[in-house]
Amino acid sequence: MCSLFAVNTSKENNMKLKVLVLITSIVSFCVSPAIAQMGTESSAANTPRLNTTDRFIPVIARNGMVTSREKMASQVGVDILENGGNAVDAAVAVGFALAVTYPQAGNIGGGGFMVIHLAEENKSIAIDYREMAPSGADRDMFLNEDGSVDDNRSKYDVKASGVPGTVAGMVHALENYGTMSLKEVMQPAYDLANDGFAMYNYLQSSLNGRKERLMANEAAGKAFYKADGSSYNFGEILKQKDLAWSLKQIMDGGKDAFYKGEVAKRIVADQETQGGLITMEDMAAYVAVERPVIVGEYKGHKIITMPPPSSGGVHLVQIMNMLEEDDLKSKGHNSAATLHLYIEAMRQAYADRSKYLGDPDFTDVPVDELTSKKYAKLTRALIPTDKSRRSTDIAPALNILAESPDTTHFSVMDSHGNAVSNTYTLNFSYGNHKMAAGTGIMMNNEMDDFSVKPGTANGYGLLGGEANSVQPRKRPLSSMTPTIVLKDDKPFFVTGSPGGSTIITVVLQSVFNVLEFDMNAMAALAEPRIHHQWMPDAVIIEDGVSKDTKDILIGMGHTIMPMPFALGSLSTIMYKDGIFYGAADTRSMDAAAIGY
Ligand code: DON
């Protein structure tokens, strides 16, 4: 019997008992007031519920939530919700605001994907506003005469840009599913560009890191640095007058102003001066497309996610299907046994990605097969329990993510139960680092997401083939994975992340952390993550996974590469019993979940 609870307590045991009582009262006194109020016992609706053992606490709100990579933009979304807008209104406002306050990835010169769930109709929608290759693009446009790849051209040349899709995507979402006018939702972005905002830590550091490349482009240099070439310091006001002009054109003239009107003219004039391919016809031909969402079924939940031309949804569902029968919880979170299964399932998915995925308007993508339970069973059966497999046909030392690029994700939920999950990007931070003169618009370098030559890796070390070759008006394959998990047909977890090739595996682990390991919204983000993408044949493991676990994995034959960067930046919202739990990634300076 434990001596502390012995009936005939000795003097020493009495002392121990007193100490225990003292510790317990100190703990209950010191526990943050927020947690102290959250009984795990209560099952009442509208009562915030966390465990008293939780080490990571999400932001809690009762009426709605916006989580994004930058806090002024999150606040813009919350203001829209508070003024009666729905989740789509707020998402569109955040999309335009991030183009101003987070110019490395927020954009109107890039593209992305939006997944929406509408409560009233119980309907889910996927909007594809991915960039399209200009009509003058061709399969070998990034090859040198000797057939080798010109690495710089697909990443930093003016020809690296596809026709931007963001304005079409935002306007499509708003016109079909929003309730407010374009003017109303764009006004905050316009004000932020025209009146300026105070330089904040992350942007200051990002602009310092990219100064040389950005200054090489006259318009970008003028927009982001002072007239004497010096940088804006923390707290100094950055105004973007040219960007304000572009936003005003769109507010007044709708998407036509961007695709056919004055903004298009300036973008195209800049392309002509610099030797780019985008013409007025290319701009006018751009369309955002609604595509059927991918719906995965996982242990009673629906996984609503993005179809091609993103590979994200296909492989998220594929990997989840492969591991559905495995009792991950009993194997343990981030145990060697669990991580081994993650790695092997990821390896299979990224191998498939390299062969089968591309723009569905140009190539038949076997979505149903790849996301079927049958295929998952067959491929799961090939995973050995105790040893790693090798990725075949290894190309030498592919270097994933040589740049430190940037995309951005935001999640919105409103009080009606509508949810929006949106990921958009310029590809690398600041795209090709070129601004279309007179517009304030940073242009994307999304052409690098095509497979510029079969067997040659893109900026993320991803391999691809014919399905993702460059063709006029084609959309490059993406890994962006905006996702909404439904429980009883209602949004339960809204998730998504940047991270290039790592997006799929980062989103996957957020979903598993919630569904398999019962973590709260913040803990699900804070835990260390891993990533394997078939090639190169090595796994990235974030700090925080124990040395013993890594040693076991090495013993099984896995190769661990030095951690080059933290994996992803999730912006998520969980909704449970009438309460919104928001979480911005612990890895991201100046990101914010804001509720009301
Ligand atoms: O579409 C894609 O998969 C890439 N262009 C995403 C780029 C990205 O996530 C960069 N961010 N870290």
XYZ file of C-alpha atoms and ligand atoms in Angstrom:
608
model
C 0.000 0.000 0.000
C 1.236 3.484 -0.754
C 2.578 4.852 2.509
C 0.953 8.215 1.848
C -2.424 6.644 2.339
C -1.536 4.387 5.282
C -4.000 4.674 8.134
C -1.357 4.770 10.826
C 0.663 7.545 9.341
C 4.137 7.989 10.657
C 5.475 11.492 11.248
C 7.379 11.264 7.951
C 4.281 10.188 6.035
C 2.269 12.980 7.585
C 4.851 15.339 6.250
C 4.594 13.787 2.740
C 0.836 14.109 2.839
C 1.077 17.795 3.716
C 3.530 18.370 0.871
C 1.216 16.619 -1.596
C -1.770 18.682 -0.474
C 0.313 21.830 -0.764
C 1.493 20.949 -4.307
C -2.061 20.143 -5.380
C -3.362 23.468 -4.140
C -0.478 25.376 -5.727
C -1.163 23.614 -9.018
C -4.876 24.360 -8.948
C -4.174 27.957 -7.959
C -1.531 28.479 -10.647
C -3.371 26.735 -13.466
C -4.365 29.448 -15.932
C -7.832 30.800 -15.170
C -8.938 29.755 -18.642
C -8.179 26.112 -17.986
C -9.425 26.184 -14.436
C -12.863 27.091 -15.704
C -12.889 24.306 -18.249
C -14.066 21.187 -16.517
C -13.359 18.038 -18.483
C -16.478 16.685 -16.808
C -18.918 19.130 -18.341
C -20.749 17.908 -21.371
C -22.926 20.994 -21.659
C -22.955 22.708 -25.037
C -21.395 26.161 -25.160
C -18.873 25.295 -22.477
C -15.245 25.508 -23.569
C -13.654 22.144 -22.968
C -9.974 21.393 -22.626
C -8.205 18.907 -20.432
C -6.510 20.201 -17.323
C -3.419 18.330 -18.538
C -3.220 20.243 -21.849
C 0.032 22.131 -22.384
C -1.106 24.070 -25.451
C -4.226 26.211 -25.345
C -6.063 27.384 -28.458
C -7.839 30.712 -28.833
C -11.462 30.318 -27.758
C -14.498 32.176 -29.126
C -18.249 31.769 -29.311
C -19.298 33.493 -32.534
C -16.660 32.901 -35.161
C -12.958 32.573 -35.802
C -10.331 33.539 -38.348
C -6.847 32.056 -38.325
C -4.228 33.348 -40.724
C -0.503 33.834 -41.073
C -0.704 37.551 -40.242
C -2.686 39.189 -37.481
C -3.953 42.387 -39.165
C -5.481 40.182 -41.857
C -7.065 37.885 -39.252
C -8.590 40.979 -37.642
C -9.971 42.124 -41.021
C -11.811 38.807 -41.293
C -13.199 39.012 -37.764
C -14.426 42.579 -38.402
C -16.312 41.355 -41.456
C -17.922 38.555 -39.417
C -18.855 40.994 -36.670
C -20.453 43.263 -39.264
C -22.735 40.462 -40.377
C -20.678 38.936 -43.166
C -20.519 35.169 -43.571
C -17.386 33.007 -43.672
C -16.974 33.515 -47.434
C -17.189 37.320 -47.127
C -14.583 37.163 -44.376
C -12.340 34.769 -46.329
C -12.348 37.008 -49.397
C -11.565 40.038 -47.239
C -8.675 38.130 -45.630
C -7.435 37.012 -49.058
C -7.179 40.612 -50.268
C -5.801 41.875 -46.934
C -2.974 39.326 -46.916
C -2.000 40.535 -50.399
C -1.127 43.790 -48.633
C 0.124 42.792 -45.192
C 1.837 39.512 -46.121
C 3.234 40.259 -49.584
C 5.608 37.308 -49.623
C 2.680 34.920 -50.195
C -0.605 36.782 -49.815
C -1.304 37.912 -53.324
C -3.340 39.012 -56.254
C -0.521 38.033 -58.628
C -0.657 34.328 -57.770
C -3.278 31.657 -57.305
C -4.627 28.946 -55.069
C -7.526 26.837 -53.904
C -10.544 27.414 -51.704
C -12.690 24.735 -50.069
C -16.026 25.923 -48.672
C -18.652 24.147 -46.618
C -22.096 25.760 -46.580
C -24.121 24.839 -43.529
C -27.614 25.516 -44.796
C -27.321 23.483 -47.994
C -24.929 20.959 -46.396
C -22.853 21.391 -49.522
C -19.110 21.515 -50.104
C -17.423 23.396 -52.926
C -13.880 23.487 -54.293
C -12.737 26.542 -56.214
C -9.646 26.110 -58.360
C -8.001 29.456 -59.009
C -4.588 28.058 -59.806
C -2.460 30.023 -62.284
C -2.524 28.953 -65.943
C 0.447 28.741 -68.283
C 0.371 31.503 -70.910
C -0.520 30.453 -74.461
C 3.071 31.049 -75.542
C 4.396 28.457 -73.045
C 5.851 25.217 -74.327
C 7.084 21.946 -72.967
C 10.792 22.692 -73.256
C 10.734 26.385 -72.418
C 12.940 25.980 -69.362
C 15.565 23.828 -71.066
C 18.910 24.953 -72.410
C 19.899 24.102 -75.969
C 21.711 20.980 -74.781
C 18.517 19.760 -73.086
C 19.659 20.529 -69.551
C 17.351 22.441 -67.220
C 17.914 26.147 -66.716
C 17.157 26.196 -63.032
C 16.943 29.942 -62.775
C 14.493 30.481 -65.606
C 11.528 28.586 -64.128
C 12.061 30.241 -60.742
C 13.217 33.838 -61.155
C 12.756 34.813 -64.787
C 9.786 36.904 -65.904
C 8.688 33.759 -67.802
C 8.287 31.943 -64.471
C 4.858 33.521 -63.997
C 1.588 31.880 -64.854
C -1.558 33.954 -65.447
C -2.716 34.926 -61.931
C -5.931 33.340 -60.630
C -6.488 34.931 -57.217
C -8.771 37.790 -58.280
C -10.995 35.427 -60.296
C -11.114 32.959 -57.401
C -11.992 35.542 -54.767
C -14.643 37.187 -56.949
C -16.144 33.804 -57.848
C -16.405 32.824 -54.181
C -17.915 36.154 -53.191
C -20.438 36.391 -56.039
C -21.687 32.847 -55.563
C -21.452 32.253 -51.837
C -20.883 35.598 -50.114
C -23.401 38.193 -49.010
C -21.428 41.452 -49.235
C -20.268 43.597 -52.127
C -16.739 43.433 -53.518
C -16.244 47.032 -52.389
C -17.167 46.189 -48.803
C -14.855 43.209 -48.504
C -11.942 44.916 -50.289
C -12.110 48.206 -48.413
C -9.906 47.044 -45.487
C -7.221 45.798 -47.907
C -7.354 49.070 -49.801
C -6.979 51.055 -46.567
C -4.036 48.945 -45.453
C -2.305 49.538 -48.793
C -3.179 53.212 -49.138
C -2.794 54.398 -45.532
C -0.104 51.861 -44.718
C 0.541 49.680 -41.709
C 3.316 49.426 -39.148
C 6.221 47.221 -40.190
C 6.133 44.071 -38.061
C 8.813 41.580 -37.071
C 8.255 38.788 -39.539
C 7.852 41.025 -42.597
C 10.886 43.081 -41.629
C 12.972 39.948 -41.345
C 11.591 38.508 -44.576
C 12.241 41.719 -46.556
C 15.755 41.921 -45.161
C 16.415 38.351 -46.253
C 15.213 39.034 -49.808
C 16.589 42.538 -50.223
C 19.145 41.854 -52.921
C 16.780 39.977 -55.183
C 13.855 42.363 -54.642
C 15.972 45.476 -55.159
C 17.058 44.036 -58.516
C 13.502 44.708 -59.706
C 12.873 48.441 -59.849
C 9.180 48.348 -58.961
C 9.616 45.888 -56.078
C 12.589 47.839 -54.738
C 10.567 51.024 -54.751
C 7.558 49.378 -53.106
C 9.296 47.601 -50.236
C 12.294 49.825 -49.404
C 12.753 53.538 -48.813
C 13.836 55.953 -51.559
C 17.433 55.821 -50.317
C 17.354 52.019 -50.459
C 17.229 51.530 -46.715
C 14.781 49.125 -45.089
C 11.695 49.986 -43.095
C 12.284 49.484 -39.407
C 9.878 47.857 -36.987
C 6.935 50.206 -36.396
C 7.567 52.424 -39.439
C 4.623 52.785 -41.799
C 4.773 50.930 -45.110
C 2.385 52.341 -47.715
C 1.849 50.558 -51.054
C 0.278 53.185 -53.296
C 0.542 51.246 -56.564
C -1.063 48.207 -54.958
C -3.795 50.493 -53.582
C -4.385 51.681 -57.159
C -4.776 48.087 -58.390
C -7.135 47.209 -55.542
C -9.226 50.303 -56.269
C -9.483 49.324 -59.942
C -10.843 45.918 -58.900
C -13.194 47.395 -56.279
C -14.691 49.683 -58.908
C -14.476 47.513 -62.013
C -14.735 43.979 -60.651
C -12.599 41.161 -62.004
C -12.729 42.590 -65.534
C -10.585 45.502 -64.371
C -7.918 42.953 -63.507
C -8.297 40.587 -66.463
C -9.318 42.945 -69.261
C -8.984 46.509 -68.009
C -6.352 48.854 -66.676
C -4.599 46.377 -64.374
C -4.299 43.819 -67.170
C -2.834 46.492 -69.445
C -0.140 47.369 -66.919
C 0.712 43.728 -66.208
C 0.974 42.963 -69.922
C 2.977 46.123 -70.657
C 5.424 45.012 -67.975
C 5.597 41.505 -69.467
C 6.369 43.022 -72.863
C 9.132 45.239 -71.480
C 10.753 42.400 -69.569
C 10.281 39.639 -72.137
C 7.430 37.758 -70.449
C 4.805 35.617 -72.176
C 1.506 36.776 -70.647
C -0.692 38.562 -73.206
C -4.009 40.434 -72.952
C -5.672 37.337 -74.474
C -4.153 35.130 -71.770
C -5.443 37.468 -69.074
C -8.936 37.599 -70.591
C -9.039 33.810 -70.971
C -8.387 33.135 -67.292
C -11.204 31.345 -65.452
C -11.608 30.118 -61.896
C -13.184 26.662 -61.954
C -15.458 24.881 -59.509
C -14.505 21.231 -59.255
C -16.129 18.394 -57.311
C -14.513 18.173 -53.880
C -12.713 15.019 -52.880
C -14.607 13.321 -50.067
C -12.688 10.827 -47.982
C -14.435 8.674 -45.383
C -12.373 8.102 -42.287
C -13.765 6.412 -39.173
C -17.100 8.188 -39.379
C -15.694 11.546 -40.507
C -15.819 13.083 -43.959
C -12.580 14.586 -45.218
C -13.532 17.370 -47.631
C -10.507 18.414 -49.607
C -9.044 19.768 -52.838
C -9.031 17.774 -56.092
C -6.493 18.151 -58.943
C -4.777 20.254 -60.159
C -3.762 20.019 -56.547
C -2.369 16.677 -55.513
C -3.046 17.580 -51.882
C -6.509 16.126 -51.408
C -5.817 12.921 -53.337
C -2.770 12.056 -51.265
C -4.193 13.205 -47.944
C -7.097 10.803 -48.400
C -4.853 8.096 -49.868
C -2.531 8.110 -46.849
C -5.407 8.271 -44.357
C -7.064 5.313 -46.086
C -3.840 3.322 -45.973
C -3.570 3.732 -42.207
C -7.247 3.555 -41.280
C -7.058 -0.023 -40.018
C -3.938 0.626 -37.963
C -4.528 1.392 -34.328
C -2.209 4.398 -34.305
C -3.331 5.471 -30.865
C -2.186 2.256 -29.271
C 1.124 2.438 -31.137
C 1.592 5.903 -29.613
C 1.821 9.423 -30.971
C 5.159 9.950 -32.749
C 6.393 6.521 -31.608
C 8.767 4.756 -33.977
C 6.001 2.308 -34.947
C 3.630 5.147 -35.895
C 6.278 7.218 -37.685
C 7.380 4.149 -39.650
C 3.825 3.753 -40.957
C 3.585 7.461 -41.773
C 6.856 7.346 -43.723
C 5.961 4.257 -45.721
C 2.489 5.543 -46.605
C 3.934 8.942 -47.573
C 6.568 7.201 -49.703
C 3.841 5.411 -51.676
C 1.724 8.533 -52.110
C 4.536 10.749 -53.410
C 5.696 8.016 -55.789
C 2.171 7.934 -57.223
C 2.081 11.710 -57.338
C 5.122 11.840 -59.592
C 3.435 9.673 -62.200
C -0.307 10.200 -62.160
C -1.040 13.740 -61.056
C -1.507 16.784 -63.262
C -4.122 19.221 -64.531
C -7.358 17.204 -64.997
C -8.245 19.370 -68.019
C -5.190 17.948 -69.801
C -4.601 14.509 -68.355
C -6.724 11.723 -66.893
C -5.951 11.675 -63.195
C -7.043 8.390 -61.576
C -8.534 10.125 -58.536
C -11.062 7.415 -57.700
C -8.460 4.676 -57.865
C -5.888 6.514 -55.800
C -8.415 7.406 -53.110
C -10.140 4.017 -53.037
C -10.136 1.804 -49.964
C -9.142 -1.114 -52.179
C -5.950 0.514 -53.420
C -5.191 1.587 -49.864
C -5.508 -1.991 -48.648
C -3.261 -3.332 -51.392
C -0.554 -0.759 -50.828
C -0.824 -0.995 -47.022
C -0.192 -4.730 -47.303
C 3.181 -3.977 -48.920
C 4.485 -2.135 -45.854
C 6.731 -4.330 -43.716
C 6.187 -3.960 -39.972
C 9.755 -3.778 -38.875
C 11.867 -2.403 -41.680
C 11.899 0.467 -44.087
C 11.666 0.099 -47.834
C 13.939 1.951 -50.267
C 12.559 4.437 -52.732
C 13.516 2.984 -56.077
C 15.278 4.834 -58.892
C 16.941 7.248 -56.545
C 18.181 10.377 -58.269
C 21.334 11.634 -56.633
C 21.047 14.082 -53.743
C 17.952 15.963 -54.713
C 17.815 18.958 -52.533
C 14.294 19.698 -51.410
C 13.337 23.261 -50.663
C 16.671 24.848 -51.414
C 14.899 28.197 -51.152
C 12.894 29.090 -48.089
C 9.661 29.675 -49.901
C 6.266 30.785 -48.791
C 2.614 30.099 -49.363
C -0.120 30.961 -46.959
C -3.249 29.393 -45.554
C -6.217 30.826 -43.702
C -9.289 29.267 -42.140
C -12.589 30.956 -41.333
C -15.751 29.805 -39.556
C -18.880 31.802 -38.886
C -21.745 31.475 -36.432
C -23.971 29.781 -39.042
C -21.593 26.830 -39.316
C -20.123 27.865 -42.670
C -16.425 27.157 -43.101
C -13.731 28.229 -45.552
C -10.317 26.667 -45.942
C -8.075 28.590 -48.328
C -4.472 28.140 -49.409
C -2.921 30.473 -51.968
C 0.550 31.405 -53.066
C 3.070 33.087 -55.326
C 5.029 29.783 -55.029
C 8.351 31.023 -53.585
C 8.292 33.980 -51.188
C 7.633 37.000 -53.422
C 7.220 34.635 -56.419
C 9.815 35.391 -59.068
C 10.647 38.557 -57.060
C 9.294 40.723 -59.863
C 6.595 43.348 -59.485
C 4.551 44.398 -62.512
C 5.492 48.065 -62.855
C 2.792 50.495 -61.741
C 0.601 47.837 -60.123
C 2.264 46.985 -56.799
C 1.532 43.366 -57.712
C 4.171 40.722 -57.052
C 4.117 38.068 -59.761
C 4.188 34.340 -59.076
C 6.812 31.806 -60.194
C 4.306 28.991 -60.402
C 5.659 27.689 -63.742
C 8.303 25.928 -61.611
C 5.575 23.646 -60.261
C 5.374 22.053 -63.689
C 7.716 19.190 -64.338
C 10.078 21.186 -66.539
C 11.780 17.968 -67.627
C 10.706 14.449 -66.625
C 12.965 13.135 -63.901
C 14.249 16.592 -62.925
C 13.175 17.885 -59.534
C 11.393 21.200 -59.077
C 12.091 23.724 -56.315
C 10.719 21.279 -53.739
C 12.626 18.250 -54.969
C 9.409 16.856 -56.442
C 9.629 14.659 -59.497
C 7.009 14.593 -62.199
C 6.344 13.304 -65.654
C 4.244 13.861 -68.728
C 1.043 14.413 -66.750
C 2.580 17.597 -65.360
C 4.568 18.791 -68.390
C 4.337 22.448 -69.473
C 1.539 23.102 -71.965
C -0.221 26.302 -72.990
C -3.153 27.228 -70.696
C -2.433 24.263 -68.413
C -2.372 24.567 -64.610
C 0.734 23.323 -62.820
C 0.338 20.534 -60.262
C 0.144 21.709 -56.666
C 0.471 20.232 -53.195
C -1.854 22.720 -51.523
C -4.340 20.899 -49.289
C -7.096 23.141 -47.941
C -9.291 20.733 -45.976
C -12.453 20.655 -43.871
C -13.170 17.617 -41.681
C -16.893 17.049 -41.150
C -18.369 15.205 -38.204
C -22.086 14.437 -38.571
C -21.935 16.545 -41.748
C -20.851 19.642 -39.805
C -17.432 21.296 -39.918
C -15.363 19.972 -37.027
C -11.810 20.856 -38.062
C -10.661 23.333 -40.724
C -7.008 22.982 -41.651
C -4.299 23.850 -44.160
C -0.693 24.967 -44.447
C 2.046 26.292 -46.701
C 5.236 24.296 -47.130
C 5.611 23.269 -50.776
C 5.909 19.515 -51.017
C 5.490 19.172 -47.238
C 1.971 20.634 -47.219
C 0.254 17.269 -47.658
C 2.118 15.561 -44.821
C 1.798 18.581 -42.497
C -1.977 18.715 -43.023
C -2.172 14.932 -42.634
C -0.517 15.046 -39.211
C -2.822 17.851 -38.038
C -5.820 15.682 -38.944
C -4.382 12.525 -37.360
C -3.452 14.456 -34.196
C -7.069 15.515 -33.836
C -8.890 12.388 -35.013
C -6.531 9.675 -33.782
C -4.819 11.249 -30.809
C -7.664 13.426 -29.475
C -5.485 16.539 -29.309
C -6.970 19.983 -28.953
C -6.568 22.462 -31.835
C -3.366 23.988 -30.477
C -1.645 20.800 -29.361
C -2.364 19.287 -32.784
C -0.190 22.035 -34.284
C 2.508 22.259 -31.663
C 3.620 18.623 -31.770
C 6.711 17.797 -33.858
C 6.058 16.650 -37.423
C 7.828 14.521 -39.988
C 7.957 14.504 -43.789
C 8.917 11.961 -46.453
C 8.262 12.479 -50.154
C 9.606 9.287 -51.750
C 12.506 11.142 -53.355
C 14.942 11.949 -51.883
C 14.767 8.765 -49.821
C 15.134 10.377 -46.415
C 12.783 11.579 -43.731
C 12.790 15.024 -42.120
C 11.987 14.836 -38.407
C 11.386 18.016 -36.451
C 13.023 18.659 -33.100
C 11.069 17.170 -30.254
C 11.046 13.535 -31.387
C 13.275 11.610 -28.998
C 16.693 10.241 -29.905
C 15.578 6.703 -28.963
C 12.695 6.942 -31.425
C 15.037 8.139 -34.165
C 17.492 5.356 -33.324
C 14.740 2.758 -33.686
C 13.803 4.219 -37.085
C 17.443 4.172 -38.197
C 17.640 0.573 -37.017
C 14.692 -0.235 -39.291
C 16.640 1.186 -42.224
C 15.189 4.697 -42.440
C 17.480 7.545 -43.392
C 16.980 10.738 -41.413
C 18.105 13.978 -43.013
C 19.201 16.953 -40.937
C 16.203 19.161 -40.239
C 16.501 22.005 -42.790
C 13.494 24.007 -41.601
C 10.418 23.691 -39.418
C 7.636 21.939 -41.314
C 4.682 24.048 -42.446
C 2.591 26.700 -40.766
C -0.894 25.467 -39.975
C -3.830 27.849 -39.470
C -6.709 25.841 -38.078
C -10.095 26.006 -36.388
C -11.869 23.301 -34.429
C -15.572 23.583 -33.658
C -17.067 21.573 -30.811
C -20.284 21.980 -28.830
C -20.866 25.561 -29.896
C -17.301 26.752 -29.239
C -14.629 27.751 -31.793
C -11.050 26.781 -30.996
C -8.529 28.622 -33.193
C -4.849 27.897 -33.552
C -2.044 29.593 -35.458
C 1.162 27.629 -35.758
C 3.667 27.836 -32.924
C 6.342 27.905 -35.646
C 5.129 31.212 -37.107
C 6.014 34.692 -35.896
C 3.094 37.178 -36.119
C 0.461 34.596 -37.107
C -2.853 34.839 -35.256
C -6.112 33.101 -34.508
C -8.685 35.736 -33.587
C -12.230 35.005 -32.521
C -15.127 37.060 -31.283
O 1.393 24.702 -55.243
C 2.325 24.255 -54.612
O 2.362 23.132 -54.191
C 3.494 25.172 -54.286
N 3.553 26.209 -55.261
C 3.309 25.694 -52.913
C 4.420 26.592 -52.498
C 4.553 26.705 -51.045
O 3.869 26.105 -50.282
C 5.636 27.569 -50.565
N 5.574 27.679 -49.125
N 6.112 27.419 -48.223
